[in-house]
């Protein structure tokens, strides 16, 4: 593998780089998040080892910028803080895994091998369809520059649509993804909430993003 190590502490960076080299991997080192974004946008890496605490932009912001720049290499985030909120922030920023310092090189290698098996598939932190943008972490939605307030169920239904744009989804499929087993699948709850979404997301903006496919269900158009 070719790995980018983003670590500002020279001793730690050298240790990780040497350990990767001993395993037969090629490793480049960036001491700042800004450098990492530039390097990863220019060179193809199989994985990125990213420290949370960096000078300038943080590891969280670095990860977000990498994903925004279209860099989908798996990211293993290093943190000296074993706090749940740090792990959540890293994963929501687009990281694929995390490792708490101090760590063993054997575990680092094993986690990198596991990440490499997944490959660099596209995993955006936000869903974007046309001028509609949805952030699953913050539970916020925008139509263009205008934020739209949605209820939890409206948000869940919209997220289901935006993860499968252009596909015809049956009412049963939508129920399976956005509701639990307590709902009767003969209920018209999907039709009701589609109407709510149209009232909030389409009509005020002159759009028609949710198409009714008669006898089947609905399609979310791009």
PDB file of C-alpha atoms in Angstrom:
ATOM      1  CA  UNK A   1       0.000   0.000   0.000  1.00  0.00           C
ATOM      2  CA  UNK A   2       0.919   3.645  -0.385  1.00  0.00           C
ATOM      3  CA  UNK A   3      -0.070   5.428   2.817  1.00  0.00           C
ATOM      4  CA  UNK A   4      -0.209   9.110   3.741  1.00  0.00           C
ATOM      5  CA  UNK A   5       0.671   9.714   7.404  1.00  0.00           C
ATOM      6  CA  UNK A   6      -0.625  13.053   8.707  1.00  0.00           C
ATOM      7  CA  UNK A   7       1.164  13.665  12.004  1.00  0.00           C
ATOM      8  CA  UNK A   8       2.859  16.833  13.275  1.00  0.00           C
ATOM      9  CA  UNK A   9       4.931  15.157  15.994  1.00  0.00           C
ATOM     10  CA  UNK A  10       8.189  14.176  14.210  1.00  0.00           C
ATOM     11  CA  UNK A  11       9.005  11.236  16.448  1.00  0.00           C
ATOM     12  CA  UNK A  12       5.574   9.661  16.074  1.00  0.00           C
ATOM     13  CA  UNK A  13       5.546  10.324  12.324  1.00  0.00           C
ATOM     14  CA  UNK A  14       8.963   8.672  11.937  1.00  0.00           C
ATOM     15  CA  UNK A  15       7.877   5.677  14.033  1.00  0.00           C
ATOM     16  CA  UNK A  16       4.752   5.078  11.970  1.00  0.00           C
ATOM     17  CA  UNK A  17       6.587   5.619   8.693  1.00  0.00           C
ATOM     18  CA  UNK A  18       9.345   3.190   9.664  1.00  0.00           C
ATOM     19  CA  UNK A  19       6.829   0.597  10.821  1.00  0.00           C
ATOM     20  CA  UNK A  20       4.945   0.819   7.535  1.00  0.00           C
ATOM     21  CA  UNK A  21       8.202   0.537   5.605  1.00  0.00           C
ATOM     22  CA  UNK A  22       9.138  -2.618   7.480  1.00  0.00           C
ATOM     23  CA  UNK A  23       5.828  -4.114   6.327  1.00  0.00           C
ATOM     24  CA  UNK A  24       6.684  -3.272   2.726  1.00  0.00           C
ATOM     25  CA  UNK A  25       4.450  -0.224   2.403  1.00  0.00           C
ATOM     26  CA  UNK A  26       5.384   3.169   0.968  1.00  0.00           C
ATOM     27  CA  UNK A  27       4.600   6.059   3.319  1.00  0.00           C
ATOM     28  CA  UNK A  28       4.585   9.832   2.834  1.00  0.00           C
ATOM     29  CA  UNK A  29       4.335  12.244   5.765  1.00  0.00           C
ATOM     30  CA  UNK A  30       2.434  15.527   6.037  1.00  0.00           C
ATOM     31  CA  UNK A  31       2.812  17.680   9.137  1.00  0.00           C
ATOM     32  CA  UNK A  32      -0.287  19.805   8.579  1.00  0.00           C
ATOM     33  CA  UNK A  33      -3.823  19.232   7.444  1.00  0.00           C
ATOM     34  CA  UNK A  34      -3.545  21.715   4.603  1.00  0.00           C
ATOM     35  CA  UNK A  35      -0.536  19.823   3.216  1.00  0.00           C
ATOM     36  CA  UNK A  36      -2.407  16.532   3.542  1.00  0.00           C
ATOM     37  CA  UNK A  37      -5.353  17.804   1.496  1.00  0.00           C
ATOM     38  CA  UNK A  38      -3.010  18.979  -1.255  1.00  0.00           C
ATOM     39  CA  UNK A  39      -0.958  15.768  -1.282  1.00  0.00           C
ATOM     40  CA  UNK A  40      -3.972  13.444  -1.242  1.00  0.00           C
ATOM     41  CA  UNK A  41      -5.647  15.441  -4.016  1.00  0.00           C
ATOM     42  CA  UNK A  42      -2.519  15.104  -6.160  1.00  0.00           C
ATOM     43  CA  UNK A  43      -1.383  11.526  -5.455  1.00  0.00           C
ATOM     44  CA  UNK A  44      -3.450   8.331  -5.155  1.00  0.00           C
ATOM     45  CA  UNK A  45      -3.172   6.811  -1.672  1.00  0.00           C
ATOM     46  CA  UNK A  46      -4.533   3.456  -0.570  1.00  0.00           C
ATOM     47  CA  UNK A  47      -5.096   4.726   2.988  1.00  0.00           C
ATOM     48  CA  UNK A  48      -4.564   7.822   5.133  1.00  0.00           C
ATOM     49  CA  UNK A  49      -3.457   7.782   8.782  1.00  0.00           C
ATOM     50  CA  UNK A  50      -4.707  11.076  10.224  1.00  0.00           C
ATOM     51  CA  UNK A  51      -3.940  12.529  13.657  1.00  0.00           C
ATOM     52  CA  UNK A  52      -6.750  14.518  15.288  1.00  0.00           C
ATOM     53  CA  UNK A  53      -4.529  17.191  16.863  1.00  0.00           C
ATOM     54  CA  UNK A  54      -2.721  19.147  14.162  1.00  0.00           C
ATOM     55  CA  UNK A  55      -1.448  22.703  13.823  1.00  0.00           C
ATOM     56  CA  UNK A  56      -3.724  24.829  11.676  1.00  0.00           C
ATOM     57  CA  UNK A  57      -6.858  22.914  10.748  1.00  0.00           C
ATOM     58  CA  UNK A  58      -7.725  19.929  12.932  1.00  0.00           C
ATOM     59  CA  UNK A  59      -7.813  16.328  11.844  1.00  0.00           C
ATOM     60  CA  UNK A  60     -11.619  16.507  11.788  1.00  0.00           C
ATOM     61  CA  UNK A  61     -11.596  19.488   9.428  1.00  0.00           C
ATOM     62  CA  UNK A  62      -8.840  17.874   7.341  1.00  0.00           C
ATOM     63  CA  UNK A  63     -11.007  14.787   6.878  1.00  0.00           C
ATOM     64  CA  UNK A  64     -13.994  16.891   5.870  1.00  0.00           C
ATOM     65  CA  UNK A  65     -11.889  18.772   3.317  1.00  0.00           C
ATOM     66  CA  UNK A  66     -10.512  15.536   1.899  1.00  0.00           C
ATOM     67  CA  UNK A  67     -14.024  14.212   1.316  1.00  0.00           C
ATOM     68  CA  UNK A  68     -15.174  17.533  -0.129  1.00  0.00           C
ATOM     69  CA  UNK A  69     -12.210  17.408  -2.516  1.00  0.00           C
ATOM     70  CA  UNK A  70     -13.315  13.966  -3.707  1.00  0.00           C
ATOM     71  CA  UNK A  71     -10.569  12.019  -1.923  1.00  0.00           C
ATOM     72  CA  UNK A  72     -12.168   8.699  -0.938  1.00  0.00           C
ATOM     73  CA  UNK A  73      -9.103   6.814   0.342  1.00  0.00           C
ATOM     74  CA  UNK A  74      -9.960   5.105   3.654  1.00  0.00           C
ATOM     75  CA  UNK A  75      -9.040   7.275   6.657  1.00  0.00           C
ATOM     76  CA  UNK A  76      -7.772   5.863   9.956  1.00  0.00           C
ATOM     77  CA  UNK A  77      -7.942   8.608  12.571  1.00  0.00           C
ATOM     78  CA  UNK A  78      -5.486   8.704  15.484  1.00  0.00           C
ATOM     79  CA  UNK A  79      -6.561  10.296  18.749  1.00  0.00           C
ATOM     80  CA  UNK A  80      -4.915  10.604  22.135  1.00  0.00           C
ATOM     81  CA  UNK A  81      -8.329  11.151  23.666  1.00  0.00           C
ATOM     82  CA  UNK A  82     -10.499   8.101  24.147  1.00  0.00           C
ATOM     83  CA  UNK A  83     -13.654  10.198  24.380  1.00  0.00           C
ATOM     84  CA  UNK A  84     -16.842   9.091  22.652  1.00  0.00           C
ATOM     85  CA  UNK A  85     -17.447  12.581  21.261  1.00  0.00           C
ATOM     86  CA  UNK A  86     -14.058  12.542  19.490  1.00  0.00           C
ATOM     87  CA  UNK A  87     -14.796   9.212  17.860  1.00  0.00           C
ATOM     88  CA  UNK A  88     -18.240  10.381  16.809  1.00  0.00           C
ATOM     89  CA  UNK A  89     -16.823  13.640  15.395  1.00  0.00           C
ATOM     90  CA  UNK A  90     -14.186  11.751  13.413  1.00  0.00           C
ATOM     91  CA  UNK A  91     -16.608   9.255  11.925  1.00  0.00           C
ATOM     92  CA  UNK A  92     -19.101  12.000  11.073  1.00  0.00           C
ATOM     93  CA  UNK A  93     -16.314  13.962   9.375  1.00  0.00           C
ATOM     94  CA  UNK A  94     -15.801  11.042   6.995  1.00  0.00           C
ATOM     95  CA  UNK A  95     -13.249   8.831   8.755  1.00  0.00           C
ATOM     96  CA  UNK A  96     -13.564   5.056   8.364  1.00  0.00           C
ATOM     97  CA  UNK A  97     -11.931   3.918  11.604  1.00  0.00           C
ATOM     98  CA  UNK A  98     -10.054   5.280  14.596  1.00  0.00           C
ATOM     99  CA  UNK A  99      -7.160   4.189  16.792  1.00  0.00           C
ATOM    100  CA  UNK A 100      -6.436   5.553  20.271  1.00  0.00           C
ATOM    101  CA  UNK A 101      -2.884   6.478  21.260  1.00  0.00           C
ATOM    102  CA  UNK A 102      -0.800   4.772  22.477  1.00  0.00           C
ATOM    103  CA  UNK A 103      -1.246   1.906  20.009  1.00  0.00           C
ATOM    104  CA  UNK A 104       0.739  -1.057  18.762  1.00  0.00           C
ATOM    105  CA  UNK A 105       2.095  -1.073  15.223  1.00  0.00           C
ATOM    106  CA  UNK A 106       0.635  -4.545  14.783  1.00  0.00           C
ATOM    107  CA  UNK A 107      -2.871  -3.192  15.380  1.00  0.00           C
ATOM    108  CA  UNK A 108      -2.203  -0.229  13.088  1.00  0.00           C
ATOM    109  CA  UNK A 109      -1.143  -2.607  10.299  1.00  0.00           C
ATOM    110  CA  UNK A 110      -4.181  -4.830  10.842  1.00  0.00           C
ATOM    111  CA  UNK A 111      -6.592  -1.903  10.720  1.00  0.00           C
ATOM    112  CA  UNK A 112      -4.966  -0.554   7.549  1.00  0.00           C
ATOM    113  CA  UNK A 113      -5.239  -3.968   5.887  1.00  0.00           C
ATOM    114  CA  UNK A 114      -8.933  -4.094   6.787  1.00  0.00           C
ATOM    115  CA  UNK A 115      -9.490  -0.602   5.395  1.00  0.00           C
ATOM    116  CA  UNK A 116      -7.610  -1.402   2.193  1.00  0.00           C
ATOM    117  CA  UNK A 117      -9.940  -4.343   1.582  1.00  0.00           C
ATOM    118  CA  UNK A 118     -12.875  -1.937   1.496  1.00  0.00           C
ATOM    119  CA  UNK A 119     -11.246   0.231  -1.160  1.00  0.00           C
ATOM    120  CA  UNK A 120     -11.742   3.928  -1.789  1.00  0.00           C
ATOM    121  CA  UNK A 121     -15.434   3.909  -2.593  1.00  0.00           C
ATOM    122  CA  UNK A 122     -17.323   7.177  -2.520  1.00  0.00           C
ATOM    123  CA  UNK A 123     -18.760   7.858   0.935  1.00  0.00           C
ATOM    124  CA  UNK A 124     -19.733  11.538   1.125  1.00  0.00           C
ATOM    125  CA  UNK A 125     -20.454  12.976   4.561  1.00  0.00           C
ATOM    126  CA  UNK A 126     -23.355  14.965   3.096  1.00  0.00           C
ATOM    127  CA  UNK A 127     -25.975  13.859   0.588  1.00  0.00           C
ATOM    128  CA  UNK A 128     -26.440  16.221  -2.353  1.00  0.00           C
ATOM    129  CA  UNK A 129     -29.107  15.861  -5.027  1.00  0.00           C
ATOM    130  CA  UNK A 130     -29.476  18.876  -7.299  1.00  0.00           C
ATOM    131  CA  UNK A 131     -29.631  21.944  -5.046  1.00  0.00           C
ATOM    132  CA  UNK A 132     -30.851  19.887  -2.098  1.00  0.00           C
ATOM    133  CA  UNK A 133     -28.291  19.091   0.600  1.00  0.00           C
ATOM    134  CA  UNK A 134     -28.724  16.844   3.644  1.00  0.00           C
ATOM    135  CA  UNK A 135     -26.276  16.432   6.531  1.00  0.00           C
ATOM    136  CA  UNK A 136     -27.018  13.168   8.415  1.00  0.00           C
ATOM    137  CA  UNK A 137     -24.721  14.105  11.327  1.00  0.00           C
ATOM    138  CA  UNK A 138     -26.265  17.477  12.162  1.00  0.00           C
ATOM    139  CA  UNK A 139     -29.752  16.454  10.935  1.00  0.00           C
ATOM    140  CA  UNK A 140     -30.024  19.582   8.772  1.00  0.00           C
ATOM    141  CA  UNK A 141     -31.386  20.118   5.257  1.00  0.00           C
ATOM    142  CA  UNK A 142     -30.945  22.966   2.777  1.00  0.00           C
ATOM    143  CA  UNK A 143     -32.627  23.821  -0.518  1.00  0.00           C
ATOM    144  CA  UNK A 144     -30.002  26.020  -2.121  1.00  0.00           C
ATOM    145  CA  UNK A 145     -28.918  28.438   0.628  1.00  0.00           C
ATOM    146  CA  UNK A 146     -32.208  28.135   2.532  1.00  0.00           C
ATOM    147  CA  UNK A 147     -32.354  25.779   5.499  1.00  0.00           C
ATOM    148  CA  UNK A 148     -35.569  23.755   5.739  1.00  0.00           C
ATOM    149  CA  UNK A 149     -36.855  22.520   9.086  1.00  0.00           C
ATOM    150  CA  UNK A 150     -38.022  18.895   9.032  1.00  0.00           C
ATOM    151  CA  UNK A 151     -39.460  16.601  11.674  1.00  0.00           C
ATOM    152  CA  UNK A 152     -37.476  13.441  12.505  1.00  0.00           C
ATOM    153  CA  UNK A 153     -39.719  11.249  10.318  1.00  0.00           C
ATOM    154  CA  UNK A 154     -39.677  13.739   7.446  1.00  0.00           C
ATOM    155  CA  UNK A 155     -35.892  13.761   7.674  1.00  0.00           C
ATOM    156  CA  UNK A 156     -35.708   9.953   7.714  1.00  0.00           C
ATOM    157  CA  UNK A 157     -37.919   9.681   4.651  1.00  0.00           C
ATOM    158  CA  UNK A 158     -35.956  12.335   2.754  1.00  0.00           C
ATOM    159  CA  UNK A 159     -32.662  10.645   3.609  1.00  0.00           C
ATOM    160  CA  UNK A 160     -34.010   7.372   2.214  1.00  0.00           C
ATOM    161  CA  UNK A 161     -34.975   9.117  -1.023  1.00  0.00           C
ATOM    162  CA  UNK A 162     -31.628  10.947  -1.326  1.00  0.00           C
ATOM    163  CA  UNK A 163     -29.598   7.777  -0.863  1.00  0.00           C
ATOM    164  CA  UNK A 164     -31.334   6.266  -3.903  1.00  0.00           C
ATOM    165  CA  UNK A 165     -32.077   9.128  -6.307  1.00  0.00           C
ATOM    166  CA  UNK A 166     -33.737   8.225  -9.583  1.00  0.00           C
ATOM    167  CA  UNK A 167     -34.939   4.841  -8.302  1.00  0.00           C
ATOM    168  CA  UNK A 168     -38.593   3.916  -7.999  1.00  0.00           C
ATOM    169  CA  UNK A 169     -39.180   3.000  -4.358  1.00  0.00           C
ATOM    170  CA  UNK A 170     -42.304   1.186  -3.256  1.00  0.00           C
ATOM    171  CA  UNK A 171     -44.221   2.270  -0.174  1.00  0.00           C
ATOM    172  CA  UNK A 172     -43.082  -0.937   1.531  1.00  0.00           C
ATOM    173  CA  UNK A 173     -39.416  -0.145   0.814  1.00  0.00           C
ATOM    174  CA  UNK A 174     -39.847   3.349   2.239  1.00  0.00           C
ATOM    175  CA  UNK A 175     -41.572   1.940   5.317  1.00  0.00           C
ATOM    176  CA  UNK A 176     -38.757  -0.564   5.838  1.00  0.00           C
ATOM    177  CA  UNK A 177     -36.113   2.178   5.838  1.00  0.00           C
ATOM    178  CA  UNK A 178     -37.849   5.002   7.690  1.00  0.00           C
ATOM    179  CA  UNK A 179     -40.286   3.280  10.069  1.00  0.00           C
ATOM    180  CA  UNK A 180     -40.116   0.420  12.535  1.00  0.00           C
ATOM    181  CA  UNK A 181     -42.133  -2.793  12.590  1.00  0.00           C
ATOM    182  CA  UNK A 182     -44.919  -1.219  14.651  1.00  0.00           C
ATOM    183  CA  UNK A 183     -46.394   0.406  11.550  1.00  0.00           C
ATOM    184  CA  UNK A 184     -49.034  -1.411   9.559  1.00  0.00           C
ATOM    185  CA  UNK A 185     -47.731  -1.674   5.984  1.00  0.00           C
ATOM    186  CA  UNK A 186     -51.284  -1.021   4.749  1.00  0.00           C
ATOM    187  CA  UNK A 187     -51.167   2.429   6.333  1.00  0.00           C
ATOM    188  CA  UNK A 188     -51.058   5.552   4.177  1.00  0.00           C
ATOM    189  CA  UNK A 189     -48.355   7.078   6.370  1.00  0.00           C
ATOM    190  CA  UNK A 190     -45.908   7.257   3.427  1.00  0.00           C
ATOM    191  CA  UNK A 191     -48.369   9.221   1.311  1.00  0.00           C
ATOM    192  CA  UNK A 192     -48.969  11.602   4.202  1.00  0.00           C
ATOM    193  CA  UNK A 193     -45.273  12.272   4.769  1.00  0.00           C
ATOM    194  CA  UNK A 194     -44.535  12.620   1.065  1.00  0.00           C
ATOM    195  CA  UNK A 195     -47.154  15.353   1.056  1.00  0.00           C
ATOM    196  CA  UNK A 196     -45.414  17.013   4.011  1.00  0.00           C
ATOM    197  CA  UNK A 197     -42.068  16.923   2.178  1.00  0.00           C
ATOM    198  CA  UNK A 198     -43.585  18.400  -0.959  1.00  0.00           C
ATOM    199  CA  UNK A 199     -45.084  21.232   1.077  1.00  0.00           C
ATOM    200  CA  UNK A 200     -41.727  22.065   2.655  1.00  0.00           C
ATOM    201  CA  UNK A 201     -39.162  21.195  -0.027  1.00  0.00           C
ATOM    202  CA  UNK A 202     -40.895  21.614  -3.371  1.00  0.00           C
ATOM    203  CA  UNK A 203     -43.793  24.034  -3.460  1.00  0.00           C
ATOM    204  CA  UNK A 204     -42.053  27.022  -1.797  1.00  0.00           C
ATOM    205  CA  UNK A 205     -39.207  26.712  -4.299  1.00  0.00           C
ATOM    206  CA  UNK A 206     -41.184  25.884  -7.436  1.00  0.00           C
ATOM    207  CA  UNK A 207     -39.742  22.345  -7.598  1.00  0.00           C
ATOM    208  CA  UNK A 208     -41.207  18.883  -8.188  1.00  0.00           C
ATOM    209  CA  UNK A 209     -38.572  16.514  -6.859  1.00  0.00           C
ATOM    210  CA  UNK A 210     -40.830  13.699  -5.601  1.00  0.00           C
ATOM    211  CA  UNK A 211     -42.644  11.972  -8.454  1.00  0.00           C
ATOM    212  CA  UNK A 212     -45.602   9.641  -7.911  1.00  0.00           C
ATOM    213  CA  UNK A 213     -45.257   6.389  -9.869  1.00  0.00           C
ATOM    214  CA  UNK A 214     -48.806   5.121  -9.979  1.00  0.00           C
ATOM    215  CA  UNK A 215     -49.332   1.614  -8.695  1.00  0.00           C
ATOM    216  CA  UNK A 216     -45.750   1.362  -7.452  1.00  0.00           C
ATOM    217  CA  UNK A 217     -44.552   4.180  -5.196  1.00  0.00           C
ATOM    218  CA  UNK A 218     -42.362   7.247  -5.582  1.00  0.00           C
ATOM    219  CA  UNK A 219     -39.210   8.397  -7.383  1.00  0.00           C
ATOM    220  CA  UNK A 220     -36.886  11.147  -6.151  1.00  0.00           C
ATOM    221  CA  UNK A 221     -35.661  13.040  -9.208  1.00  0.00           C
ATOM    222  CA  UNK A 222     -32.301  14.770  -9.490  1.00  0.00           C
TER     223      UNK A 222
END
